[in-house]
Amino acid sequence: MYMDRVGTSVEDEVSSELSRARILITGLTGAAGVDVARTFADLNVRLVVHTTELSPDLVELFAFLSQSASEIRLHTLDISAANAAARFAQTSAQAFGGLDAAINMTSVSAEEIENIQSDDDLHTLIESKLAPLAQLTRVIANRMCVVMSEGLVLNVLSMPEPRDSRTAAVAGYVRTALAAMIAEEARAWADKGVRINGVGPRAYFEPSTSGAYLANEPDVASLALHLASRRGRSLSGYVFDACGLDD
């Protein structure tokens, strides 16, 4: 619906606006968040980066980000549990005296999909992915309110592109559950100037040209910039479709 407004020129339009903005990125891995981190760092923002994957490539990326970001903090705590995510959100929100935007990233892997044998397995998997995102969202939004700062929380839940009806059904359930969480949190914070949006999997496995969707990491980065800027301040409660970000 809104993807026609998001383009590769967004970075140029918002560079001065977001310079030295306080940005949190969680769940960074070699496969998710690299373009998002680079794009924001290039705008001279103050970055708080969270990862549990300290591979040589990510260590090199962090050194690269340090050259362009105004300031940068790195955290490697395990925040896969909801309580740990809440504690981390409190700490990260205090790093630069508050946050202007947070991009939280998680994923459902092909192996996790294969291990689903029952409805209970599916419910348990989705709960394990959404509970940390919900806690991050609530604590970060609350901290924004405490310091009287408008802001954005963007939750990105990706999975491999569906290849058959079974994986398409899983993707559909994931997106529905994410959309329900986003809608609830967006309503809760709407009158406090905090916008809550999401990116979820597109639940189709047959070729389709209908509807716009995010096709790669640069698309996610452009969307995040758009939503963090003044141009995105009317958008809250939306879930944008992505296709195969983890492929």
mmCIF file of C-alpha atoms in Angstrom:
data_model
loop_
_atom_site.group_PDB
_atom_site.id
_atom_site.type_symbol
_atom_site.label_atom_id
_atom_site.label_comp_id
_atom_site.label_asym_id
_atom_site.label_seq_id
_atom_site.Cartn_x
_atom_site.Cartn_y
_atom_site.Cartn_z
ATOM 1 C CA MET A 1 0.000 0.000 0.000
ATOM 2 C CA TYR A 2 2.710 2.451 0.976
ATOM 3 C CA MET A 3 5.680 0.931 -0.822
ATOM 4 C CA ASP A 4 5.443 3.373 -3.719
ATOM 5 C CA ARG A 5 6.532 6.077 -1.260
ATOM 6 C CA VAL A 6 9.709 4.247 -0.322
ATOM 7 C CA GLY A 7 12.623 4.569 -2.716
ATOM 8 C CA THR A 8 16.404 4.601 -2.890
ATOM 9 C CA SER A 9 16.444 8.400 -2.660
ATOM 10 C CA VAL A 10 15.125 8.383 0.918
ATOM 11 C CA GLU A 11 18.645 8.533 2.398
ATOM 12 C CA ASP A 12 19.384 11.868 0.702
ATOM 13 C CA GLU A 13 16.094 13.404 1.824
ATOM 14 C CA VAL A 14 16.400 12.555 5.513
ATOM 15 C CA SER A 15 20.177 12.761 6.090
ATOM 16 C CA SER A 16 20.130 16.130 7.864
ATOM 17 C CA GLU A 17 16.962 15.307 9.770
ATOM 18 C CA LEU A 18 18.350 12.089 11.285
ATOM 19 C CA SER A 19 21.930 13.219 11.858
ATOM 20 C CA ARG A 20 22.886 12.245 15.434
ATOM 21 C CA ALA A 21 19.522 10.563 15.981
ATOM 22 C CA ARG A 22 19.619 7.785 18.598
ATOM 23 C CA ILE A 23 19.004 4.465 16.864
ATOM 24 C CA LEU A 24 18.826 0.960 18.345
ATOM 25 C CA ILE A 25 19.224 -2.120 16.155
ATOM 26 C CA THR A 26 18.694 -5.523 17.791
ATOM 27 C CA GLY A 27 19.104 -9.011 16.392
ATOM 28 C CA LEU A 28 21.848 -8.066 13.932
ATOM 29 C CA THR A 29 23.335 -11.086 12.153
ATOM 30 C CA GLY A 30 25.328 -11.676 9.019
ATOM 31 C CA ALA A 31 22.034 -12.321 7.222
ATOM 32 C CA ALA A 32 19.804 -9.658 8.795
ATOM 33 C CA GLY A 33 20.303 -6.009 9.619
ATOM 34 C CA VAL A 34 23.635 -5.306 7.935
ATOM 35 C CA ASP A 35 22.173 -2.921 5.351
ATOM 36 C CA VAL A 36 19.973 -1.305 7.991
ATOM 37 C CA ALA A 37 22.992 -0.638 10.232
ATOM 38 C CA ARG A 38 25.109 0.702 7.359
ATOM 39 C CA THR A 39 22.345 2.966 6.102
ATOM 40 C CA PHE A 40 21.736 4.602 9.473
ATOM 41 C CA ALA A 41 25.461 4.829 10.291
ATOM 42 C CA ASP A 42 26.029 6.713 7.031
ATOM 43 C CA LEU A 43 23.661 9.401 8.346
ATOM 44 C CA ASN A 44 25.977 10.084 11.297
ATOM 45 C CA VAL A 45 23.526 8.721 13.854
ATOM 46 C CA ARG A 46 24.308 7.470 17.348
ATOM 47 C CA LEU A 47 23.959 3.695 17.146
ATOM 48 C CA VAL A 48 23.280 1.046 19.753
ATOM 49 C CA VAL A 49 23.843 -2.326 18.046
ATOM 50 C CA HIS A 50 22.898 -5.687 19.507
ATOM 51 C CA THR A 51 24.137 -9.021 18.168
ATOM 52 C CA THR A 52 24.866 -12.481 19.513
ATOM 53 C CA GLU A 53 26.792 -13.445 16.375
ATOM 54 C CA LEU A 54 30.301 -12.068 16.776
ATOM 55 C CA SER A 55 31.685 -13.582 13.583
ATOM 56 C CA PRO A 56 34.786 -12.092 11.936
ATOM 57 C CA ASP A 57 32.543 -10.479 9.323
ATOM 58 C CA LEU A 58 30.425 -8.754 11.962
ATOM 59 C CA VAL A 59 33.492 -7.605 13.903
ATOM 60 C CA GLU A 60 34.707 -6.049 10.652
ATOM 61 C CA LEU A 61 31.272 -4.500 10.086
ATOM 62 C CA PHE A 62 31.289 -2.962 13.566
ATOM 63 C CA ALA A 63 34.694 -1.392 12.858
ATOM 64 C CA PHE A 64 33.307 -0.037 9.582
ATOM 65 C CA LEU A 65 30.214 1.388 11.293
ATOM 66 C CA SER A 66 32.429 3.097 13.864
ATOM 67 C CA GLN A 67 33.990 5.181 11.089
ATOM 68 C CA SER A 68 30.685 6.705 9.948
ATOM 69 C CA ALA A 69 28.349 6.679 12.958
ATOM 70 C CA SER A 70 28.573 9.647 15.314
ATOM 71 C CA GLU A 71 28.801 7.270 18.293
ATOM 72 C CA ILE A 72 28.314 3.536 18.609
ATOM 73 C CA ARG A 73 27.746 0.996 21.373
ATOM 74 C CA LEU A 74 27.851 -2.780 20.934
ATOM 75 C CA HIS A 75 25.961 -5.298 23.094
ATOM 76 C CA THR A 76 26.133 -9.100 22.867
ATOM 77 C CA LEU A 77 23.648 -10.236 25.533
ATOM 78 C CA ASP A 78 21.237 -13.088 24.841
ATOM 79 C CA ILE A 79 17.793 -11.447 24.658
ATOM 80 C CA SER A 80 15.861 -14.445 23.334
ATOM 81 C CA ALA A 81 13.845 -14.613 26.578
ATOM 82 C CA ALA A 82 11.225 -11.932 27.214
ATOM 83 C CA ASN A 83 12.617 -10.873 30.606
ATOM 84 C CA ALA A 84 16.147 -10.550 29.215
ATOM 85 C CA ALA A 85 14.790 -8.491 26.320
ATOM 86 C CA ALA A 86 13.042 -6.139 28.761
ATOM 87 C CA ARG A 87 16.194 -5.622 30.823
ATOM 88 C CA PHE A 88 18.262 -4.987 27.719
ATOM 89 C CA ALA A 89 15.715 -2.478 26.407
ATOM 90 C CA GLN A 90 15.992 -0.474 29.626
ATOM 91 C CA THR A 91 19.794 -0.410 29.384
ATOM 92 C CA SER A 92 19.954 0.449 25.678
ATOM 93 C CA ALA A 93 17.385 3.224 26.000
ATOM 94 C CA GLN A 94 19.624 4.946 28.551
ATOM 95 C CA ALA A 95 22.804 4.765 26.447
ATOM 96 C CA PHE A 96 22.332 8.180 24.804
ATOM 97 C CA GLY A 97 19.682 9.557 27.122
ATOM 98 C CA GLY A 98 16.846 8.042 25.087
ATOM 99 C CA LEU A 99 16.042 6.596 21.669
ATOM 100 C CA ASP A 100 14.481 8.070 18.539
ATOM 101 C CA ALA A 101 13.987 4.770 16.724
ATOM 102 C CA ALA A 102 14.455 1.057 17.335
ATOM 103 C CA ILE A 103 14.614 -1.683 14.712
ATOM 104 C CA ASN A 104 14.209 -5.126 16.274
ATOM 105 C CA MET A 105 14.987 -8.115 14.073
ATOM 106 C CA THR A 106 14.278 -11.813 14.494
ATOM 107 C CA SER A 107 13.650 -14.737 12.176
ATOM 108 C CA VAL A 108 12.079 -18.159 11.790
ATOM 109 C CA SER A 109 14.592 -20.545 10.220
ATOM 110 C CA ALA A 110 13.945 -23.342 7.734
ATOM 111 C CA GLU A 111 14.998 -25.842 10.411
ATOM 112 C CA GLU A 112 12.476 -24.423 12.883
ATOM 113 C CA ILE A 113 9.746 -24.741 10.265
ATOM 114 C CA GLU A 114 10.700 -28.362 9.583
ATOM 115 C CA ASN A 115 10.508 -29.136 13.309
ATOM 116 C CA ILE A 116 6.851 -28.080 13.536
ATOM 117 C CA GLN A 117 4.843 -31.269 14.008
ATOM 118 C CA SER A 118 1.680 -29.955 15.656
ATOM 119 C CA ASP A 119 -0.345 -26.835 16.376
ATOM 120 C CA ASP A 120 1.277 -26.674 19.811
ATOM 121 C CA ASP A 121 4.728 -26.642 18.206
ATOM 122 C CA LEU A 122 3.662 -23.763 15.976
ATOM 123 C CA HIS A 123 2.179 -21.774 18.860
ATOM 124 C CA THR A 124 5.304 -22.335 20.968
ATOM 125 C CA LEU A 125 7.579 -21.207 18.132
ATOM 126 C CA ILE A 126 5.616 -18.023 17.451
ATOM 127 C CA GLU A 127 5.443 -17.193 21.151
ATOM 128 C CA SER A 128 9.226 -17.577 21.415
ATOM 129 C CA LYS A 129 9.683 -15.079 18.577
ATOM 130 C CA LEU A 130 7.019 -12.534 19.506
ATOM 131 C CA ALA A 131 7.446 -12.376 23.295
ATOM 132 C CA PRO A 132 10.925 -10.754 23.147
ATOM 133 C CA LEU A 133 9.757 -8.352 20.407
ATOM 134 C CA ALA A 134 6.737 -7.353 22.493
ATOM 135 C CA GLN A 135 8.869 -6.713 25.572
ATOM 136 C CA LEU A 136 11.393 -4.689 23.604
ATOM 137 C CA THR A 137 8.549 -2.675 22.079
ATOM 138 C CA ARG A 138 6.855 -1.906 25.400
ATOM 139 C CA VAL A 139 9.972 -0.958 27.326
ATOM 140 C CA ILE A 140 11.414 1.152 24.504
ATOM 141 C CA ALA A 141 8.083 2.913 23.940
ATOM 142 C CA ASN A 142 7.783 3.578 27.662
ATOM 143 C CA ARG A 143 11.293 5.072 27.796
ATOM 144 C CA MET A 144 10.435 7.327 24.853
ATOM 145 C CA CYS A 145 7.419 8.568 26.793
ATOM 146 C CA VAL A 146 9.452 9.121 29.967
ATOM 147 C CA VAL A 147 11.832 11.474 28.157
ATOM 148 C CA MET A 148 8.914 12.981 26.194
ATOM 149 C CA SER A 149 10.322 11.930 22.838
ATOM 150 C CA GLU A 150 8.305 10.853 19.818
ATOM 151 C CA GLY A 151 9.739 7.776 18.172
ATOM 152 C CA LEU A 152 9.475 4.643 16.086
ATOM 153 C CA VAL A 153 9.657 0.945 16.889
ATOM 154 C CA LEU A 154 9.924 -1.297 13.811
ATOM 155 C CA ASN A 155 9.764 -5.056 14.436
ATOM 156 C CA VAL A 156 11.075 -7.232 11.588
ATOM 157 C CA LEU A 157 10.204 -10.951 11.629
ATOM 158 C CA SER A 158 11.556 -12.754 8.592
ATOM 159 C CA MET A 159 11.540 -16.331 7.314
ATOM 160 C CA PRO A 160 12.500 -18.151 4.113
ATOM 161 C CA GLU A 161 10.168 -17.669 1.174
ATOM 162 C CA PRO A 162 7.370 -20.291 1.266
ATOM 163 C CA ARG A 163 7.960 -23.145 -1.183
ATOM 164 C CA ASP A 164 4.752 -25.133 -0.640
ATOM 165 C CA SER A 165 1.343 -24.917 0.998
ATOM 166 C CA ARG A 166 2.695 -26.029 4.397
ATOM 167 C CA THR A 167 5.330 -23.314 4.667
ATOM 168 C CA ALA A 168 2.874 -20.779 3.230
ATOM 169 C CA ALA A 169 0.462 -21.668 6.022
ATOM 170 C CA VAL A 170 3.218 -21.182 8.598
ATOM 171 C CA ALA A 171 4.102 -17.821 7.044
ATOM 172 C CA GLY A 172 0.450 -16.797 7.153
ATOM 173 C CA TYR A 173 0.178 -17.664 10.841
ATOM 174 C CA VAL A 174 3.428 -15.826 11.619
ATOM 175 C CA ARG A 175 2.228 -12.709 9.825
ATOM 176 C CA THR A 176 -1.207 -12.814 11.459
ATOM 177 C CA ALA A 177 0.287 -13.155 14.940
ATOM 178 C CA LEU A 178 2.778 -10.349 14.277
ATOM 179 C CA ALA A 179 0.045 -8.091 12.896
ATOM 180 C CA ALA A 180 -2.089 -8.652 16.008
ATOM 181 C CA MET A 181 0.816 -7.716 18.269
ATOM 182 C CA ILE A 182 1.673 -4.636 16.194
ATOM 183 C CA ALA A 183 -1.941 -3.455 16.166
ATOM 184 C CA GLU A 184 -2.276 -3.863 19.931
ATOM 185 C CA GLU A 185 0.948 -2.001 20.704
ATOM 186 C CA ALA A 186 0.206 0.738 18.152
ATOM 187 C CA ARG A 187 -3.136 1.413 19.837
ATOM 188 C CA ALA A 188 -1.525 1.431 23.280
ATOM 189 C CA TRP A 189 1.048 4.095 22.361
ATOM 190 C CA ALA A 190 -0.833 6.086 19.718
ATOM 191 C CA ASP A 191 -1.633 9.050 21.955
ATOM 192 C CA LYS A 192 1.954 9.272 23.205
ATOM 193 C CA GLY A 193 3.631 9.927 19.870
ATOM 194 C CA VAL A 194 5.247 6.487 19.565
ATOM 195 C CA ARG A 195 4.692 4.677 16.276
ATOM 196 C CA ILE A 196 4.774 0.868 16.125
ATOM 197 C CA ASN A 197 5.124 -0.916 12.775
ATOM 198 C CA GLY A 198 6.280 -4.292 11.537
ATOM 199 C CA VAL A 199 7.688 -6.284 8.642
ATOM 200 C CA GLY A 200 6.402 -9.831 8.251
ATOM 201 C CA PRO A 201 6.594 -12.691 5.752
ATOM 202 C CA ARG A 202 4.474 -12.728 2.619
ATOM 203 C CA ALA A 203 2.359 -15.894 2.735
ATOM 204 C CA TYR A 204 2.469 -16.953 -0.931
ATOM 205 C CA PHE A 205 4.453 -19.724 -2.562
ATOM 206 C CA GLU A 206 3.270 -19.408 -6.165
ATOM 207 C CA PRO A 207 4.721 -16.671 -8.409
ATOM 208 C CA SER A 208 2.689 -13.499 -8.073
ATOM 209 C CA THR A 209 3.156 -9.940 -9.233
ATOM 210 C CA SER A 210 0.216 -8.590 -7.241
ATOM 211 C CA GLY A 211 0.944 -6.239 -4.375
ATOM 212 C CA ALA A 212 4.166 -4.523 -3.415
ATOM 213 C CA TYR A 213 6.565 -6.146 -0.985
ATOM 214 C CA LEU A 214 10.065 -5.815 0.403
ATOM 215 C CA ALA A 215 12.347 -8.010 -1.663
ATOM 216 C CA ASN A 216 15.723 -7.580 0.055
ATOM 217 C CA GLU A 217 17.668 -5.971 2.906
ATOM 218 C CA PRO A 218 18.136 -2.588 1.173
ATOM 219 C CA ASP A 219 14.329 -2.386 0.865
ATOM 220 C CA VAL A 220 14.017 -2.917 4.633
ATOM 221 C CA ALA A 221 16.659 -0.244 5.260
ATOM 222 C CA SER A 222 14.824 2.264 3.043
ATOM 223 C CA LEU A 223 11.540 1.504 4.787
ATOM 224 C CA ALA A 224 13.148 1.967 8.213
ATOM 225 C CA LEU A 225 14.512 5.373 7.164
ATOM 226 C CA HIS A 226 11.152 6.392 5.763
ATOM 227 C CA LEU A 227 9.319 5.439 8.946
ATOM 228 C CA ALA A 228 11.923 7.085 11.203
ATOM 229 C CA SER A 229 11.707 10.367 9.294
ATOM 230 C CA ARG A 230 9.008 13.035 9.335
ATOM 231 C CA ARG A 231 7.520 11.491 6.202
ATOM 232 C CA GLY A 232 6.599 8.364 8.145
ATOM 233 C CA ARG A 233 5.024 10.006 11.174
ATOM 234 C CA SER A 234 1.469 9.327 10.019
ATOM 235 C CA LEU A 235 2.101 5.573 9.798
ATOM 236 C CA SER A 236 1.559 3.320 12.790
ATOM 237 C CA GLY A 237 0.058 -0.135 13.188
ATOM 238 C CA TYR A 238 1.117 -1.341 9.743
ATOM 239 C CA VAL A 239 2.802 -4.615 8.814
ATOM 240 C CA PHE A 240 4.707 -4.519 5.517
ATOM 241 C CA ASP A 241 5.149 -7.705 3.521
ATOM 242 C CA ALA A 242 8.606 -9.133 2.841
ATOM 243 C CA CYS A 243 9.517 -12.052 0.637
ATOM 244 C CA GLY A 244 12.363 -14.421 1.447
ATOM 245 C CA LEU A 245 14.673 -12.074 3.377
ATOM 246 C CA ASP A 246 16.314 -15.150 4.927
ATOM 247 C CA ASP A 247 16.886 -17.012 1.642
#
